[in-house]
Coordinates of C-alpha atoms in Angstrom, one line a residue:
M148 CA 5.5 10.3 -17.3
D149 CA 3.4 7.7 -15.5
F150 CA 4.6 5.2 -12.9
I151 CA 5.0 2.4 -15.4
E152 CA 7.1 4.4 -17.7
Y153 CA 9.3 5.7 -14.8
S154 CA 9.6 2.2 -13.4
N155 CA 10.7 0.7 -16.7
K156 CA 13.3 3.5 -17.3
A157 CA 14.6 3.6 -13.8
I158 CA 15.1 -0.2 -13.4
K159 CA 17.5 -0.1 -16.4
T160 CA 19.9 1.8 -14.2
V161 CA 20.2 -0.9 -11.5
N162 CA 23.5 -2.7 -11.1
N163 CA 22.7 -6.0 -12.7
G164 CA 25.7 -7.6 -10.9
L165 CA 23.8 -7.7 -7.7
D166 CA 21.9 -10.8 -6.5
W167 CA 18.4 -10.5 -5.1
N168 CA 19.6 -10.1 -1.5
Q169 CA 22.0 -7.5 -2.4
R170 CA 19.4 -5.6 -4.4
V171 CA 17.0 -5.6 -1.4
C172 CA 19.8 -4.4 0.9
N173 CA 20.8 -1.7 -1.6
A174 CA 17.2 -0.6 -1.8
A175 CA 16.7 -0.5 2.0
L176 CA 20.0 1.3 2.7
G177 CA 19.4 3.7 -0.1
L178 CA 15.9 4.6 1.3
A179 CA 17.5 5.2 4.7
G180 CA 20.3 7.3 3.2
E181 CA 18.1 9.4 0.9
S182 CA 15.6 9.9 3.7
G183 CA 18.4 11.2 5.8
E184 CA 19.4 13.7 3.1
V185 CA 15.8 15.0 2.9
A186 CA 15.7 15.3 6.7
D187 CA 19.1 17.1 6.7
L188 CA 17.8 19.7 4.2
V189 CA 14.7 20.3 6.3
K190 CA 16.8 20.4 9.6
K191 CA 19.2 23.0 8.2
S192 CA 16.3 25.1 7.1
A193 CA 14.4 24.8 10.4
F194 CA 17.2 25.2 12.8
Q195 CA 20.4 26.6 11.1
G196 CA 19.1 29.5 9.1
H197 CA 19.5 27.9 5.6
E198 CA 17.0 28.5 2.8
L199 CA 15.1 25.3 2.0
P200 CA 16.5 24.4 -1.4
I201 CA 13.3 23.3 -3.2
D202 CA 15.1 22.0 -6.3
K203 CA 17.6 20.0 -4.3
L204 CA 14.7 18.6 -2.1
A205 CA 12.9 17.6 -5.3
K206 CA 16.0 15.8 -6.6
E207 CA 16.4 13.9 -3.3
L208 CA 12.7 12.9 -3.5
G209 CA 13.5 11.5 -6.9
D210 CA 16.3 9.5 -5.4
L211 CA 13.9 8.1 -2.9
L212 CA 11.5 7.2 -5.7
W213 CA 14.3 5.3 -7.4
Y214 CA 15.0 3.2 -4.3
I215 CA 11.3 2.6 -3.7
N216 CA 11.0 1.4 -7.3
L217 CA 14.0 -0.9 -6.8
M218 CA 12.4 -2.4 -3.6
A219 CA 9.1 -2.8 -5.3
D220 CA 10.7 -4.5 -8.2
C221 CA 12.6 -6.9 -5.9
I222 CA 9.3 -8.0 -4.2
G223 CA 7.4 -8.3 -7.5
F224 CA 5.4 -5.1 -7.5
D225 CA 5.4 -2.0 -9.6
L226 CA 5.0 1.6 -8.4
E227 CA 1.4 1.7 -9.7
Q228 CA 0.5 -1.3 -7.5
I229 CA 2.3 0.2 -4.5
A230 CA 0.5 3.5 -5.0
E231 CA -2.9 1.8 -5.3
M232 CA -2.2 -0.3 -2.2
N233 CA -1.3 2.9 -0.3
I234 CA -4.5 4.7 -1.3
D235 CA -6.6 1.6 -0.3
K236 CA -4.8 1.7 3.1
L237 CA -5.4 5.4 3.6
Y238 CA -9.1 5.2 2.6
S239 CA -9.6 2.3 5.0
R240 CA -8.3 4.6 7.8
Y241 CA -10.1 7.8 6.8
K242 CA -13.7 7.9 5.5
D243 CA -13.7 9.1 1.9
G244 CA -9.9 9.6 2.2
V245 CA -10.3 12.8 4.3
F246 CA -8.1 13.0 7.4
T247 CA -9.7 13.7 10.8
E248 CA -7.9 13.7 14.1
Q249 CA -10.6 11.4 15.6
Q250 CA -10.2 8.8 12.9
S251 CA -6.4 9.0 13.3
I252 CA -6.6 8.4 17.0
N253 CA -9.1 5.5 16.6
R254 CA -7.7 3.9 13.4
K255 CA -7.3 0.2 13.1
N256 CA -3.7 -1.1 13.1
D257 CA -2.4 -2.1 9.7

């Protein structure tokens, strides 16, 4: 499945009763909540003796992707555009897209 197919399928599951402001708020709060769930899984693994549940982590990442897709849709972008913009930003920071500490320290603000 590519980003466009995912975007089209995922956006069908959005509550159509929400206005634009509510959709943006839902997306932002959903991103925060799902990020917290990812962080909690890692925290429990790192500090509380739990195994890192890879399948659960992957499902939470899917939830994050859903909310990213919702926010992108709200602002008139699709996931493919967001991904391309991110790669452009990363390649502007790091020559040939390869991380170096020196380039990270001296990167331009964006």
